[in-house]
Amino acid sequence: MAFNLKGRSLLTLQDFSQEEISYLLTLSKDLKDKKRAGIKGDTLQGKNIALIFEKPSTRTRCAFSVGAKDEGGYPEYLGKNDIQLGKKETVADTARVLGRMYDGIEFRGYKHQTVEILAEYAGVPVWNGLTDQYHPTQILADFLTIQENFGGLQERKLVYVGDGRNNMANSLMMGSAIMGLNYTIIAPRELWPDDALVKKANLLARDSKATIDITDDPVSGVKDADAIYTDVWVSMGEEEKFAERIALLKPYQVDMEMIVNTDNEDVIFLHCLPAYHNTETDNGQKIFAEHGVKEMEVTDRVFESKHSKVFDQAENRMHTIKAVMVATLGNQ
Ligand code: CP
Ligand code: NVA
């Protein structure tokens, strides 16, 4: 069933119902099939799209750019040094200016409040491309990948291991609660999610029959997992916390032993990327040497194993982000 999502913003997954998210995932699959068949679309013809990035990005930026172009739209990248947002001009003023020129606005940055103000004042759809608190478009790609592997989402056991209170852990929790997955966070107590957010997730879970579990035990927590998910131990903007996080999270590294402990031969490994799984990046070499570690949140062996679906996930960013733009802005 098609839903009319025209003019809607996507700031968090809680802005959408289970049926609306299912519709976005179905549309993503249709757009993926269309792209694979080499068919170009025109649903975003004549639409100008602003892409504001306070923080760096590979996948999100490219997914918005290519997704918009594939459907005939015009994306424009506005990096942190290109515009006045929040410096010489208030966010509300920038929002009102961009809203007069653009048909849709993506924002990636620090404070979640910034994307809320943009949505309040722009008068056009605003999409959250990651804030300190949430990363909703990533979860659409993750859920599409889970659907592709298991045929559905309901009652699948999704286990998130690592920094249990970052944007990824939060958004996966809210997404699972809406869509009816059984979601477990495995993290040291210092990195458990905010109580108020867990309460909200449990309220949503009542309707969807999802379960939300939080534990600090990396052995029992992964049993029967369908998907093991991890993310960087230090998110963008927290770079001074490497020593503290490595000390806290070393026992929570996703390694082959953890995969075996799931007791599920078909378990998949997911990561939003970028990942520290070897010492091949400049940044990785420096951090690993400074802190005396070889790998961080996931071992190279798991990352490169048959369980790993991380590049399907990365590709799915494009199909799902395209679906969000088409549904909220396109001439379908
Ligand atoms: N997963 C993700 O958002 O990647 P980028 O930071 O490269 O956009
Ligand atoms: N938690 C990570 C996600 C990157 C896609 C960060 O915010 O840096």
mmCIF file of C-alpha atoms and ligand atoms in Angstrom:
data_model
loop_
_atom_site.group_PDB
_atom_site.id
_atom_site.type_symbol
_atom_site.label_atom_id
_atom_site.label_comp_id
_atom_site.label_asym_id
_atom_site.label_seq_id
_atom_site.Cartn_x
_atom_site.Cartn_y
_atom_site.Cartn_z
ATOM 1 C CA MET A 1 0.000 0.000 0.000
ATOM 2 C CA ALA A 2 1.329 3.465 -0.926
ATOM 3 C CA PHE A 3 1.390 6.116 1.790
ATOM 4 C CA ASN A 4 1.328 9.825 1.194
ATOM 5 C CA LEU A 5 4.431 11.127 2.956
ATOM 6 C CA LYS A 6 4.700 14.332 0.882
ATOM 7 C CA GLY A 7 6.166 17.272 2.739
ATOM 8 C CA ARG A 8 7.204 15.192 5.784
ATOM 9 C CA SER A 9 10.583 15.591 7.484
ATOM 10 C CA LEU A 10 12.600 12.673 8.866
ATOM 11 C CA LEU A 11 14.314 13.808 12.063
ATOM 12 C CA THR A 12 13.982 10.531 13.990
ATOM 13 C CA LEU A 13 12.323 7.202 13.198
ATOM 14 C CA GLN A 14 9.706 8.038 15.828
ATOM 15 C CA ASP A 15 8.302 10.535 13.257
ATOM 16 C CA PHE A 16 6.989 7.548 11.257
ATOM 17 C CA SER A 17 4.620 4.659 11.975
ATOM 18 C CA GLN A 18 5.407 0.978 11.449
ATOM 19 C CA GLU A 19 3.311 0.991 8.250
ATOM 20 C CA GLU A 20 5.077 4.092 6.924
ATOM 21 C CA ILE A 21 8.534 2.619 7.581
ATOM 22 C CA SER A 22 7.474 -0.659 5.909
ATOM 23 C CA TYR A 23 6.332 1.393 2.930
ATOM 24 C CA LEU A 24 9.707 3.205 2.758
ATOM 25 C CA LEU A 25 11.478 -0.180 2.799
ATOM 26 C CA THR A 26 9.249 -1.513 0.005
ATOM 27 C CA LEU A 27 9.888 1.623 -2.040
ATOM 28 C CA SER A 28 13.653 1.215 -1.402
ATOM 29 C CA LYS A 29 13.537 -2.306 -2.784
ATOM 30 C CA ASP A 30 11.606 -1.124 -5.860
ATOM 31 C CA LEU A 31 14.148 1.661 -6.462
ATOM 32 C CA LYS A 32 17.005 -0.822 -5.996
ATOM 33 C CA ASP A 33 15.473 -3.179 -8.589
ATOM 34 C CA LYS A 34 14.939 -0.232 -10.928
ATOM 35 C CA LYS A 35 18.575 0.882 -10.594
ATOM 36 C CA ARG A 36 19.823 -2.676 -11.149
ATOM 37 C CA ALA A 37 17.723 -2.808 -14.325
ATOM 38 C CA GLY A 38 19.414 0.399 -15.514
ATOM 39 C CA ILE A 39 16.182 2.424 -15.466
ATOM 40 C CA LYS A 40 16.632 6.136 -14.684
ATOM 41 C CA GLY A 41 13.832 7.930 -12.854
ATOM 42 C CA ASP A 42 12.500 11.472 -12.959
ATOM 43 C CA THR A 43 10.492 11.752 -9.740
ATOM 44 C CA LEU A 44 12.855 14.454 -8.407
ATOM 45 C CA GLN A 45 12.999 16.393 -11.687
ATOM 46 C CA GLY A 46 13.281 20.125 -10.957
ATOM 47 C CA LYS A 47 13.961 19.558 -7.235
ATOM 48 C CA ASN A 48 16.957 21.338 -5.708
ATOM 49 C CA ILE A 49 18.340 19.634 -2.630
ATOM 50 C CA ALA A 50 20.735 21.179 -0.059
ATOM 51 C CA LEU A 51 23.139 18.831 1.706
ATOM 52 C CA ILE A 52 24.514 20.477 4.865
ATOM 53 C CA PHE A 53 27.476 18.711 6.501
ATOM 54 C CA GLU A 54 29.009 19.962 9.773
ATOM 55 C CA LYS A 55 30.679 16.541 10.179
ATOM 56 C CA PRO A 56 32.435 14.518 7.436
ATOM 57 C CA SER A 57 30.716 11.724 5.522
ATOM 58 C CA THR A 58 31.310 9.236 2.733
ATOM 59 C CA ARG A 59 28.154 7.085 2.564
ATOM 60 C CA THR A 60 25.485 9.588 3.568
ATOM 61 C CA ARG A 61 26.753 12.358 1.327
ATOM 62 C CA CYS A 62 27.178 10.054 -1.666
ATOM 63 C CA ALA A 63 23.813 8.354 -1.082
ATOM 64 C CA PHE A 64 22.005 11.719 -1.101
ATOM 65 C CA SER A 65 23.960 12.980 -4.132
ATOM 66 C CA VAL A 66 23.626 9.873 -6.282
ATOM 67 C CA GLY A 67 20.077 9.186 -5.066
ATOM 68 C CA ALA A 68 18.957 12.681 -6.047
ATOM 69 C CA LYS A 69 20.736 12.604 -9.437
ATOM 70 C CA ASP A 70 19.319 9.163 -10.301
ATOM 71 C CA GLU A 71 15.809 10.616 -10.018
ATOM 72 C CA GLY A 72 16.575 13.849 -11.887
ATOM 73 C CA GLY A 73 17.165 16.140 -8.862
ATOM 74 C CA TYR A 74 19.990 18.610 -8.250
ATOM 75 C CA PRO A 75 21.965 18.080 -5.018
ATOM 76 C CA GLU A 76 24.271 20.801 -3.678
ATOM 77 C CA TYR A 77 26.901 20.045 -0.989
ATOM 78 C CA LEU A 78 27.307 22.726 1.682
ATOM 79 C CA GLY A 79 30.270 21.897 3.936
ATOM 80 C CA LYS A 80 30.905 23.416 7.341
ATOM 81 C CA ASN A 81 33.135 26.167 5.967
ATOM 82 C CA ASP A 82 30.869 26.997 3.036
ATOM 83 C CA ILE A 83 27.894 28.519 4.832
ATOM 84 C CA GLN A 84 27.139 30.696 7.853
ATOM 85 C CA LEU A 85 24.914 28.221 9.705
ATOM 86 C CA GLY A 86 24.965 29.049 13.410
ATOM 87 C CA LYS A 87 28.053 31.272 13.114
ATOM 88 C CA LYS A 88 27.258 34.629 11.542
ATOM 89 C CA GLU A 89 23.590 33.747 11.110
ATOM 90 C CA THR A 90 21.124 31.846 13.304
ATOM 91 C CA VAL A 91 20.025 28.374 12.262
ATOM 92 C CA ALA A 92 16.448 29.690 11.950
ATOM 93 C CA ASP A 93 17.552 32.415 9.516
ATOM 94 C CA THR A 94 19.587 29.989 7.390
ATOM 95 C CA ALA A 95 16.599 27.633 7.377
ATOM 96 C CA ARG A 96 14.279 30.360 6.076
ATOM 97 C CA VAL A 97 16.763 31.332 3.349
ATOM 98 C CA LEU A 98 17.459 27.785 2.172
ATOM 99 C CA GLY A 99 13.743 26.987 2.306
ATOM 100 C CA ARG A 100 13.107 29.767 -0.246
ATOM 101 C CA MET A 101 15.658 28.281 -2.662
ATOM 102 C CA TYR A 102 15.682 24.533 -2.091
ATOM 103 C CA ASP A 103 12.935 21.918 -2.134
ATOM 104 C CA GLY A 104 14.527 19.666 0.501
ATOM 105 C CA ILE A 105 17.374 19.906 3.026
ATOM 106 C CA GLU A 106 19.613 17.199 4.483
ATOM 107 C CA PHE A 107 21.524 18.022 7.659
ATOM 108 C CA ARG A 108 24.409 16.167 9.336
ATOM 109 C CA GLY A 109 25.929 17.682 12.432
ATOM 110 C CA TYR A 110 26.341 17.838 16.156
ATOM 111 C CA LYS A 111 23.280 19.066 18.073
ATOM 112 C CA HIS A 112 19.995 17.332 17.344
ATOM 113 C CA GLN A 113 18.303 20.646 18.102
ATOM 114 C CA THR A 114 19.837 22.132 14.930
ATOM 115 C CA VAL A 115 17.973 19.725 12.665
ATOM 116 C CA GLU A 116 14.770 20.396 14.635
ATOM 117 C CA ILE A 117 15.119 24.161 14.128
ATOM 118 C CA LEU A 118 15.842 23.657 10.422
ATOM 119 C CA ALA A 119 12.659 21.599 10.087
ATOM 120 C CA GLU A 120 10.631 24.138 12.047
ATOM 121 C CA TYR A 121 11.663 27.123 9.924
ATOM 122 C CA ALA A 122 12.548 25.839 6.433
ATOM 123 C CA GLY A 123 9.040 25.053 5.210
ATOM 124 C CA VAL A 124 10.414 22.143 3.121
ATOM 125 C CA PRO A 125 11.220 18.543 4.130
ATOM 126 C CA VAL A 126 14.352 18.221 6.285
ATOM 127 C CA TRP A 127 16.173 14.885 6.602
ATOM 128 C CA ASN A 128 18.518 13.992 9.458
ATOM 129 C CA GLY A 129 21.785 12.663 8.030
ATOM 130 C CA LEU A 130 23.149 12.044 11.584
ATOM 131 C CA THR A 131 23.244 14.052 14.781
ATOM 132 C CA ASP A 132 24.909 13.294 18.117
ATOM 133 C CA GLN A 133 21.663 11.584 19.174
ATOM 134 C CA TYR A 134 20.196 9.829 16.135
ATOM 135 C CA HIS A 135 21.024 8.405 12.688
ATOM 136 C CA PRO A 136 17.620 7.420 11.272
ATOM 137 C CA THR A 137 18.462 7.000 7.568
ATOM 138 C CA GLN A 138 21.154 4.459 8.517
ATOM 139 C CA ILE A 139 18.565 2.259 10.220
ATOM 140 C CA LEU A 140 16.446 2.098 7.062
ATOM 141 C CA ALA A 141 19.473 0.634 5.236
ATOM 142 C CA ASP A 142 20.141 -1.760 8.123
ATOM 143 C CA PHE A 143 16.548 -2.983 8.152
ATOM 144 C CA LEU A 144 16.514 -3.418 4.370
ATOM 145 C CA THR A 145 19.661 -5.555 4.731
ATOM 146 C CA ILE A 146 18.067 -7.646 7.515
ATOM 147 C CA GLN A 147 14.940 -8.116 5.383
ATOM 148 C CA GLU A 148 17.047 -9.216 2.419
ATOM 149 C CA ASN A 149 18.771 -11.848 4.554
ATOM 150 C CA PHE A 150 15.848 -13.134 6.614
ATOM 151 C CA GLY A 151 12.737 -12.198 4.634
ATOM 152 C CA GLY A 152 11.349 -9.967 7.395
ATOM 153 C CA LEU A 153 12.028 -8.004 10.561
ATOM 154 C CA GLN A 154 9.480 -9.124 13.160
ATOM 155 C CA GLU A 155 10.948 -11.170 16.019
ATOM 156 C CA ARG A 156 14.437 -11.177 14.521
ATOM 157 C CA LYS A 157 17.055 -10.859 17.273
ATOM 158 C CA LEU A 158 19.267 -7.839 16.629
ATOM 159 C CA VAL A 159 22.172 -7.469 19.046
ATOM 160 C CA TYR A 160 24.088 -4.199 19.243
ATOM 161 C CA VAL A 161 27.481 -4.488 20.965
ATOM 162 C CA GLY A 162 29.651 -1.539 22.035
ATOM 163 C CA ASP A 163 28.863 2.094 22.842
ATOM 164 C CA GLY A 164 25.261 1.537 23.891
ATOM 165 C CA ARG A 165 24.318 5.208 24.131
ATOM 166 C CA ASN A 166 25.490 6.625 20.820
ATOM 167 C CA ASN A 167 23.392 7.735 17.836
ATOM 168 C CA MET A 168 23.442 4.253 16.283
ATOM 169 C CA ALA A 169 22.447 2.393 19.445
ATOM 170 C CA ASN A 170 19.634 4.911 20.050
ATOM 171 C CA SER A 171 18.223 4.796 16.544
ATOM 172 C CA LEU A 172 18.450 1.008 16.296
ATOM 173 C CA MET A 173 16.553 0.789 19.594
ATOM 174 C CA MET A 174 13.753 3.096 18.426
ATOM 175 C CA GLY A 175 13.599 1.419 15.008
ATOM 176 C CA SER A 176 13.432 -2.055 16.581
ATOM 177 C CA ALA A 177 10.718 -0.913 18.986
ATOM 178 C CA ILE A 178 8.582 0.407 16.108
ATOM 179 C CA MET A 179 9.166 -2.513 13.747
ATOM 180 C CA GLY A 180 8.917 -5.393 16.246
ATOM 181 C CA LEU A 181 12.476 -6.695 16.420
ATOM 182 C CA ASN A 182 13.948 -8.210 19.576
ATOM 183 C CA TYR A 183 16.747 -5.750 20.342
ATOM 184 C CA THR A 184 19.556 -6.355 22.815
ATOM 185 C CA ILE A 185 22.220 -3.832 23.729
ATOM 186 C CA ILE A 186 25.413 -5.340 25.138
ATOM 187 C CA ALA A 187 27.549 -2.637 26.728
ATOM 188 C CA PRO A 188 29.350 -1.808 29.961
ATOM 189 C CA ARG A 189 26.987 -0.073 32.412
ATOM 190 C CA GLU A 190 28.770 3.262 31.910
ATOM 191 C CA LEU A 191 27.575 3.224 28.280
ATOM 192 C CA TRP A 192 23.973 2.151 28.681
ATOM 193 C CA PRO A 193 21.335 4.276 26.950
ATOM 194 C CA ASP A 194 19.430 7.082 28.590
ATOM 195 C CA ASP A 195 16.588 5.778 30.836
ATOM 196 C CA ALA A 196 14.015 8.153 29.327
ATOM 197 C CA LEU A 197 14.752 6.860 25.812
ATOM 198 C CA VAL A 198 14.520 3.234 26.950
ATOM 199 C CA LYS A 199 11.110 4.043 28.462
ATOM 200 C CA LYS A 200 9.937 5.535 25.151
ATOM 201 C CA ALA A 201 11.198 2.456 23.302
ATOM 202 C CA ASN A 202 9.358 0.147 25.703
ATOM 203 C CA LEU A 203 6.122 2.076 25.141
ATOM 204 C CA LEU A 204 6.447 1.650 21.362
ATOM 205 C CA ALA A 205 7.392 -2.007 21.856
ATOM 206 C CA ARG A 206 4.014 -2.720 23.476
ATOM 207 C CA ASP A 207 2.264 -2.209 20.131
ATOM 208 C CA SER A 208 4.830 -3.935 17.914
ATOM 209 C CA LYS A 209 5.601 -6.821 20.338
ATOM 210 C CA ALA A 210 9.290 -5.914 20.197
ATOM 211 C CA THR A 211 11.510 -6.640 23.182
ATOM 212 C CA ILE A 212 14.269 -4.360 24.471
ATOM 213 C CA ASP A 213 17.023 -5.923 26.605
ATOM 214 C CA ILE A 214 20.159 -4.337 28.001
ATOM 215 C CA THR A 215 22.989 -6.355 29.493
ATOM 216 C CA ASP A 216 26.710 -6.089 30.186
ATOM 217 C CA ASP A 217 27.316 -9.788 29.479
ATOM 218 C CA PRO A 218 28.843 -10.289 26.012
ATOM 219 C CA VAL A 219 28.517 -14.083 26.216
ATOM 220 C CA SER A 220 24.873 -14.777 27.159
ATOM 221 C CA GLY A 221 23.607 -11.648 25.365
ATOM 222 C CA VAL A 222 24.509 -12.836 21.863
ATOM 223 C CA LYS A 223 22.861 -16.280 22.114
ATOM 224 C CA ASP A 224 20.484 -16.928 19.185
ATOM 225 C CA ALA A 225 21.258 -13.559 17.559
ATOM 226 C CA ASP A 226 20.249 -13.199 13.910
ATOM 227 C CA ALA A 227 22.409 -10.084 13.514
ATOM 228 C CA ILE A 228 25.337 -8.725 15.496
ATOM 229 C CA TYR A 229 25.812 -4.993 15.015
ATOM 230 C CA THR A 230 28.629 -2.764 16.183
ATOM 231 C CA ASP A 231 29.844 0.780 15.595
ATOM 232 C CA VAL A 232 32.978 2.783 16.360
ATOM 233 C CA TRP A 233 33.847 3.092 20.050
ATOM 234 C CA VAL A 234 34.398 6.838 19.694
ATOM 235 C CA SER A 235 31.917 8.811 17.613
ATOM 236 C CA MET A 236 32.609 12.002 15.662
ATOM 237 C CA GLY A 237 33.108 14.867 18.082
ATOM 238 C CA GLU A 238 34.322 12.654 20.986
ATOM 239 C CA GLU A 239 37.887 12.085 19.759
ATOM 240 C CA GLU A 240 39.440 12.852 23.163
ATOM 241 C CA LYS A 241 37.778 9.741 24.612
ATOM 242 C CA PHE A 242 39.809 7.013 22.870
ATOM 243 C CA ALA A 243 41.778 5.862 25.955
ATOM 244 C CA GLU A 244 38.681 5.700 28.174
ATOM 245 C CA ARG A 245 36.550 3.885 25.584
ATOM 246 C CA ILE A 246 39.210 1.340 24.626
ATOM 247 C CA ALA A 247 39.613 0.429 28.306
ATOM 248 C CA LEU A 248 35.833 0.075 28.757
ATOM 249 C CA LEU A 249 35.023 -1.672 25.491
ATOM 250 C CA LYS A 250 37.903 -4.144 24.970
ATOM 251 C CA PRO A 251 35.791 -7.071 26.285
ATOM 252 C CA TYR A 252 33.042 -6.093 23.833
ATOM 253 C CA GLN A 253 35.012 -6.454 20.605
ATOM 254 C CA VAL A 254 33.132 -8.486 17.972
ATOM 255 C CA ASP A 255 35.425 -11.456 17.283
ATOM 256 C CA MET A 256 34.915 -14.992 15.965
ATOM 257 C CA GLU A 257 34.297 -16.293 19.485
ATOM 258 C CA MET A 258 31.332 -13.926 19.778
ATOM 259 C CA ILE A 259 30.008 -15.083 16.407
ATOM 260 C CA VAL A 260 30.303 -18.730 17.540
ATOM 261 C CA ASN A 261 28.570 -17.882 20.853
ATOM 262 C CA THR A 262 25.422 -16.912 18.925
ATOM 263 C CA ASP A 263 24.911 -20.637 18.148
ATOM 264 C CA ASN A 264 23.585 -19.471 14.794
ATOM 265 C CA GLU A 265 25.544 -20.503 11.714
ATOM 266 C CA ASP A 266 23.553 -17.969 9.652
ATOM 267 C CA VAL A 267 24.145 -14.955 11.905
ATOM 268 C CA ILE A 268 25.027 -11.815 9.971
ATOM 269 C CA PHE A 269 27.473 -9.088 11.005
ATOM 270 C CA LEU A 270 26.488 -5.455 10.456
ATOM 271 C CA HIS A 271 28.348 -2.149 10.905
ATOM 272 C CA CYS A 272 27.267 1.297 9.718
ATOM 273 C CA LEU A 273 30.905 2.057 8.719
ATOM 274 C CA PRO A 274 33.482 3.542 8.772
ATOM 275 C CA ALA A 275 35.079 0.738 10.863
ATOM 276 C CA TYR A 276 38.401 0.284 12.661
ATOM 277 C CA HIS A 277 39.049 -3.371 11.789
ATOM 278 C CA ASN A 278 42.723 -3.248 10.846
ATOM 279 C CA THR A 279 45.671 -0.887 10.924
ATOM 280 C CA GLU A 280 45.554 0.089 7.279
ATOM 281 C CA THR A 281 44.232 3.642 7.664
ATOM 282 C CA ASP A 282 46.492 6.548 8.741
ATOM 283 C CA ASN A 283 44.171 7.391 11.586
ATOM 284 C CA GLY A 284 43.964 3.752 12.632
ATOM 285 C CA GLN A 285 47.733 3.352 12.688
ATOM 286 C CA LYS A 286 48.142 6.387 14.920
ATOM 287 C CA ILE A 287 45.370 5.472 17.352
ATOM 288 C CA PHE A 288 46.285 1.787 17.514
ATOM 289 C CA ALA A 289 49.941 2.626 18.199
ATOM 290 C CA GLU A 290 49.052 5.197 20.865
ATOM 291 C CA HIS A 291 46.728 2.823 22.712
ATOM 292 C CA GLY A 292 48.511 -0.496 22.130
ATOM 293 C CA VAL A 293 45.636 -2.235 20.297
ATOM 294 C CA LYS A 294 45.538 -3.949 16.890
ATOM 295 C CA GLU A 295 41.854 -3.889 16.116
ATOM 296 C CA MET A 296 38.970 -2.119 17.793
ATOM 297 C CA GLU A 297 35.216 -2.744 17.617
ATOM 298 C CA VAL A 298 35.496 -5.698 15.197
ATOM 299 C CA THR A 299 38.308 -8.026 14.210
ATOM 300 C CA ASP A 300 39.455 -8.128 10.624
ATOM 301 C CA ARG A 301 38.512 -11.822 10.560
ATOM 302 C CA VAL A 302 34.839 -11.115 11.290
ATOM 303 C CA PHE A 303 34.753 -8.033 9.070
ATOM 304 C CA GLU A 304 36.011 -10.059 6.099
ATOM 305 C CA SER A 305 34.041 -13.237 6.924
ATOM 306 C CA LYS A 306 31.019 -14.730 5.154
ATOM 307 C CA HIS A 307 28.853 -13.379 7.991
ATOM 308 C CA SER A 308 29.686 -9.781 7.120
ATOM 309 C CA LYS A 309 27.066 -7.865 5.097
ATOM 310 C CA VAL A 310 28.584 -4.424 5.623
ATOM 311 C CA PHE A 311 28.964 -3.526 1.960
ATOM 312 C CA ASP A 312 25.385 -4.571 1.119
ATOM 313 C CA GLN A 313 24.396 -2.310 3.995
ATOM 314 C CA ALA A 314 26.492 0.554 2.589
ATOM 315 C CA GLU A 315 24.917 0.151 -0.857
ATOM 316 C CA ASN A 316 21.477 0.087 0.742
ATOM 317 C CA ARG A 317 22.111 3.574 2.158
ATOM 318 C CA MET A 318 21.628 4.869 -1.368
ATOM 319 C CA HIS A 319 18.415 2.985 -2.129
ATOM 320 C CA THR A 320 16.811 3.856 1.219
ATOM 321 C CA ILE A 321 17.855 7.531 1.205
ATOM 322 C CA LYS A 322 16.553 7.790 -2.348
ATOM 323 C CA ALA A 323 13.252 6.314 -1.142
ATOM 324 C CA VAL A 324 13.020 8.925 1.637
ATOM 325 C CA MET A 325 13.545 11.766 -0.865
ATOM 326 C CA VAL A 326 11.154 10.281 -3.434
ATOM 327 C CA ALA A 327 8.427 9.631 -0.836
ATOM 328 C CA THR A 328 8.603 13.018 0.875
ATOM 329 C CA LEU A 329 9.445 15.216 -2.123
ATOM 330 C CA GLY A 330 9.066 13.344 -5.405
ATOM 331 C CA ASN A 331 6.404 13.497 -8.083
ATOM 332 C CA GLN A 332 5.417 9.846 -7.935
HETATM 333 N N1 CP B 1 27.377 5.179 7.944
HETATM 334 C C1 CP B 1 27.554 6.477 7.649
HETATM 335 O O1 CP B 1 26.749 7.357 7.978
HETATM 336 O O2 CP B 1 28.690 6.709 6.947
HETATM 337 P P1 CP B 1 29.295 8.144 6.596
HETATM 338 O O3 CP B 1 29.731 8.763 7.894
HETATM 339 O O4 CP B 1 30.417 7.857 5.660
HETATM 340 O O5 CP B 1 28.205 8.975 5.967
HETATM 341 N N1 NVA B 2 28.460 6.687 15.831
HETATM 342 C C1 NVA B 2 29.167 7.101 14.642
HETATM 343 C C2 NVA B 2 28.354 6.776 13.441
HETATM 344 C C3 NVA B 2 29.021 7.083 12.127
HETATM 345 C C4 NVA B 2 28.176 6.732 10.931
HETATM 346 C C5 NVA B 2 29.490 8.580 14.713
HETATM 347 O O1 NVA B 2 28.607 9.357 15.078
HETATM 348 O O2 NVA B 2 30.629 8.939 14.433
#
